[in-house]
Amino acid sequence: GAVVSQHPSWVICKSGTSVKIECRSLDFQATTMFWYRQFPKQSLMLMATSNEGSKATYEQGVEKDKFLINHASLTLSTLTVTSAHPEDSSFYICSAREGGWQETQYFGPGTRLLVL
Amino acid sequence: SQQGEEDPQALSIQEGENATMNCSYKTSINNLQWYRQNSGRGLVHLILIRSNEREKHSGRLRVTLDTSKKSSSLLITASRAADTASYFCATANNAGNMLTFGGGTRLMVKP
């Protein structure tokens, strides 16, 4: 199946730092990428949807200035957590979809962020 | 409550037994997907069933979909200890811009 990678896997940073997480589709071109956040023992919550070359669409309650998303190419999307605070500590997971809405989303392995 | 709610929240069975998990949703969907997540890891796609399908099989997995009841079930037959994980259902809306996850079922298979 299609492979999606994320980098880094783990990041620990001080409060106030900005952290960039990369999401790559390795063997297919992702027209749409999604970013999710998952707190311990909870389900995934969609943060935003991004289409290559367009501005991301953010879900209600997600601050676009806090979570900057860039989808500059068909194989790469980045999520930057700006001025991270301890409450931003979470598991961030991206997914990518090659075609339209009827296609499967493939998920990355996730990035665990711990803000001290 | 959110779209896609799994039942039960937790399930503990012996190896070799079958495990059944249910998922209910509220709005119309294009398709429903089941995923597995091992602790602290990413999601693995298991199976996708479209709204015009009623049943699909993949190895030891059997998924049913009842759009009239807005529900789906995932059956894992002859379970193994390696099946221990959280299982999520996710529904894709007809607009194609969202995949909404349920709360998940934590399955433990005891050897």
Coordinates of C-alpha atoms in Angstrom, one line a residue:
Chain A
G1 CA 0.0 0.0 0.0
A2 CA 0.9 3.7 -0.2
V3 CA 3.4 5.0 2.4
V4 CA 3.2 8.2 4.3
S5 CA 6.1 9.3 6.5
Q6 CA 6.4 11.9 9.2
H7 CA 9.4 13.7 10.6
P8 CA 10.3 13.9 13.3
S9 CA 8.8 11.0 15.2
W10 CA 9.4 12.7 18.6
V11 CA 10.1 16.2 19.5
I12 CA 10.6 17.8 22.9
C13 CA 10.8 21.5 23.1
K14 CA 10.7 24.4 25.5
S15 CA 7.6 26.6 25.8
G16 CA 7.6 29.4 23.2
T17 CA 9.5 27.4 20.6
S18 CA 8.0 26.8 17.1
V19 CA 8.1 23.3 15.9
K20 CA 7.8 22.1 12.3
I21 CA 6.4 18.6 11.4
E22 CA 6.8 17.2 7.9
C23 CA 4.4 14.8 6.2
R24 CA 5.5 13.1 3.0
S25 CA 3.8 10.8 0.6
L26 CA 6.6 8.5 -0.5
D27 CA 5.2 6.6 -3.5
F28 CA 2.2 8.6 -4.7
Q29 CA 1.1 12.2 -5.2
A30 CA -1.2 13.5 -2.6
T31 CA -3.7 16.0 -3.8
T32 CA -5.0 16.3 -0.3
M33 CA -3.4 16.0 3.1
F34 CA -5.0 16.1 6.5
W35 CA -3.6 16.9 9.9
Y36 CA -5.0 15.3 13.0
R37 CA -4.3 15.6 16.7
Q38 CA -4.8 12.8 19.2
F39 CA -4.7 13.2 23.0
P40 CA -4.0 10.1 25.1
K41 CA -6.7 7.5 24.9
Q42 CA -8.8 9.7 22.8
S43 CA -9.8 9.6 19.1
L44 CA -8.3 11.6 16.3
M45 CA -9.6 15.1 15.8
L46 CA -9.2 16.7 12.4
M47 CA -7.4 20.0 12.6
A48 CA -7.2 21.0 9.0
T49 CA -7.4 19.9 5.4
S50 CA -4.9 21.1 2.8
N51 CA -4.9 20.8 -1.0
E52 CA -1.7 21.3 -2.9
G53 CA -1.2 24.9 -3.8
S54 CA -4.1 26.2 -1.8
K55 CA -4.7 27.5 1.7
A56 CA -5.6 25.0 4.3
T57 CA -9.1 24.7 5.6
Y58 CA -9.2 24.7 9.4
E59 CA -11.7 23.0 11.6
Q60 CA -13.7 25.1 14.0
G61 CA -11.7 25.9 17.1
V62 CA -8.3 25.4 15.5
E63 CA -6.2 28.6 15.3
K64 CA -4.8 29.0 11.9
D65 CA -2.1 31.4 13.1
K66 CA -1.1 28.9 15.8
F67 CA -1.0 25.9 13.5
L68 CA 0.5 27.0 10.1
I69 CA 0.1 24.5 7.3
N70 CA 2.0 24.6 4.1
H71 CA 1.3 22.1 1.2
A72 CA 3.8 23.3 -1.3
S73 CA 4.1 20.2 -3.3
L74 CA 2.1 17.0 -4.1
T75 CA 4.3 15.0 -1.8
L76 CA 5.0 17.3 1.1
S77 CA 2.9 19.1 3.7
T78 CA 4.2 20.8 6.8
L79 CA 2.5 21.7 10.1
T80 CA 4.3 24.4 12.2
V81 CA 3.2 24.7 15.8
T82 CA 4.1 28.3 16.5
S83 CA 5.1 29.4 20.0
A84 CA 4.2 26.0 21.4
H85 CA 2.9 25.7 25.0
P86 CA 2.5 22.7 27.2
E87 CA -1.2 22.3 26.2
D88 CA 0.0 21.8 22.6
S89 CA 1.6 18.5 23.7
S90 CA -0.1 15.8 21.7
F91 CA 0.3 13.2 19.0
Y92 CA 0.0 14.8 15.6
I93 CA -0.9 12.5 12.7
C94 CA -1.0 13.4 9.0
S95 CA -2.8 11.5 6.3
A96 CA -2.6 11.8 2.5
R97 CA -5.0 11.0 -0.3
E98 CA -4.1 10.5 -3.9
G99 CA -7.4 11.2 -5.6
G100 CA -10.8 12.3 -4.8
W101 CA -13.0 11.8 -1.8
Q102 CA -13.8 8.2 -2.7
E103 CA -10.1 7.2 -2.2
T104 CA -8.5 5.8 0.9
Q105 CA -6.5 8.1 3.2
Y106 CA -3.1 6.7 4.2
F107 CA -1.8 7.7 7.6
G108 CA 1.7 8.6 8.7
P109 CA 3.2 7.1 11.8
G110 CA 2.6 10.3 13.9
T111 CA 4.7 12.8 15.6
R112 CA 4.7 13.0 19.4
L113 CA 5.2 16.6 20.6
L114 CA 6.1 17.3 24.2
V115 CA 6.3 21.0 25.2
L116 CA 8.0 21.6 28.5
Chain B
S1 CA -22.0 13.4 20.4
Q2 CA -19.6 12.8 17.5
Q3 CA -20.1 11.0 14.2
G4 CA -18.8 7.5 14.4
E5 CA -19.1 6.1 17.8
E6 CA -17.7 2.6 18.6
D7 CA -19.2 0.1 20.9
P8 CA -17.9 -1.4 23.1
Q9 CA -15.2 1.1 24.3
A10 CA -13.1 -1.8 25.5
L11 CA -13.1 -5.5 24.8
S12 CA -11.0 -8.3 26.3
I13 CA -11.1 -11.8 24.8
Q14 CA -9.0 -15.0 24.7
E15 CA -6.9 -15.9 21.7
G16 CA -8.9 -17.8 19.2
E17 CA -12.2 -16.2 20.0
N18 CA -14.0 -13.8 17.7
A19 CA -14.1 -10.1 18.4
T20 CA -17.0 -7.9 17.2
M21 CA -16.9 -4.1 17.3
N22 CA -19.8 -1.8 16.3
C23 CA -19.8 1.7 15.0
S24 CA -22.8 4.0 14.7
Y25 CA -22.9 7.3 12.9
K26 CA -25.4 10.1 12.4
T27 CA -25.2 11.7 9.0
S28 CA -25.1 10.3 5.5
I29 CA -21.8 9.0 4.3
N30 CA -19.9 8.1 1.1
N31 CA -17.9 5.4 2.8
L32 CA -16.9 4.0 6.1
Q33 CA -13.4 2.9 7.0
W34 CA -11.9 0.8 9.8
Y35 CA -8.4 1.5 11.1
R36 CA -6.2 -0.1 13.7
Q37 CA -3.8 1.7 16.0
N38 CA -1.2 0.1 18.2
S39 CA -0.4 2.0 21.3
G40 CA 1.4 5.3 20.5
R41 CA 1.7 4.5 16.8
G42 CA 0.0 5.7 13.6
L43 CA -3.1 4.3 12.1
V44 CA -3.2 1.3 9.8
H45 CA -6.0 1.2 7.2
L46 CA -7.9 -2.1 7.4
I47 CA -10.8 -1.9 5.1
L48 CA -13.1 0.5 3.3
I49 CA -16.8 -0.2 2.7
R50 CA -18.8 2.1 0.4
S51 CA -22.3 3.2 1.2
N52 CA -23.7 0.9 -1.6
E53 CA -22.0 -2.2 -0.2
R54 CA -23.3 -4.3 2.6
E55 CA -20.4 -6.6 3.5
K56 CA -16.7 -6.9 2.8
H57 CA -14.1 -9.4 3.7
S58 CA -10.4 -9.2 4.1
G59 CA -8.6 -12.1 5.5
R60 CA -9.9 -12.6 9.1
L61 CA -11.8 -9.4 8.9
R62 CA -15.4 -9.0 8.0
V63 CA -17.1 -5.7 7.9
T64 CA -20.9 -5.0 7.5
L65 CA -22.6 -1.8 6.8
D66 CA -26.3 -1.1 7.4
T67 CA -27.1 2.4 6.1
S68 CA -30.7 2.2 7.2
K69 CA -29.5 1.8 10.8
K70 CA -26.4 4.0 10.2
S71 CA -24.2 1.3 11.7
S72 CA -21.3 -0.9 10.8
S73 CA -19.6 -3.8 12.5
L74 CA -16.1 -5.2 12.4
L75 CA -15.6 -8.9 13.1
I76 CA -12.1 -10.3 13.7
T77 CA -12.2 -14.1 13.6
A78 CA -9.8 -16.4 15.3
S79 CA -8.2 -13.5 17.2
R80 CA -4.5 -13.5 18.0
A81 CA -2.5 -11.7 20.6
A82 CA -1.1 -9.5 17.9
D83 CA -4.6 -8.2 17.2
T84 CA -4.4 -6.3 20.5
A85 CA -4.8 -2.6 19.5
S86 CA -7.4 0.2 19.3
Y87 CA -9.8 0.0 16.4
F88 CA -11.4 3.1 15.0
C89 CA -14.2 3.5 12.5
A90 CA -14.2 6.6 10.3
T91 CA -16.9 8.0 8.1
A92 CA -16.2 9.9 4.9
N93 CA -18.9 12.5 4.1
N94 CA -20.4 13.0 0.6
A95 CA -18.6 16.3 0.2
G96 CA -15.3 14.4 0.3
N97 CA -13.6 16.9 2.6
M98 CA -13.7 15.1 5.9
L99 CA -13.0 11.8 7.6
T100 CA -14.5 11.7 11.0
F101 CA -13.3 9.3 13.6
G102 CA -15.2 7.6 16.4
G103 CA -13.8 7.1 19.9
G104 CA -12.4 3.7 19.2
T105 CA -12.6 0.3 20.8
R106 CA -9.6 -0.9 22.7
L107 CA -9.3 -4.6 22.1
M108 CA -7.1 -6.9 24.2
V109 CA -6.5 -10.4 23.1
K110 CA -5.1 -12.6 25.9
P111 CA -2.7 -15.4 24.9

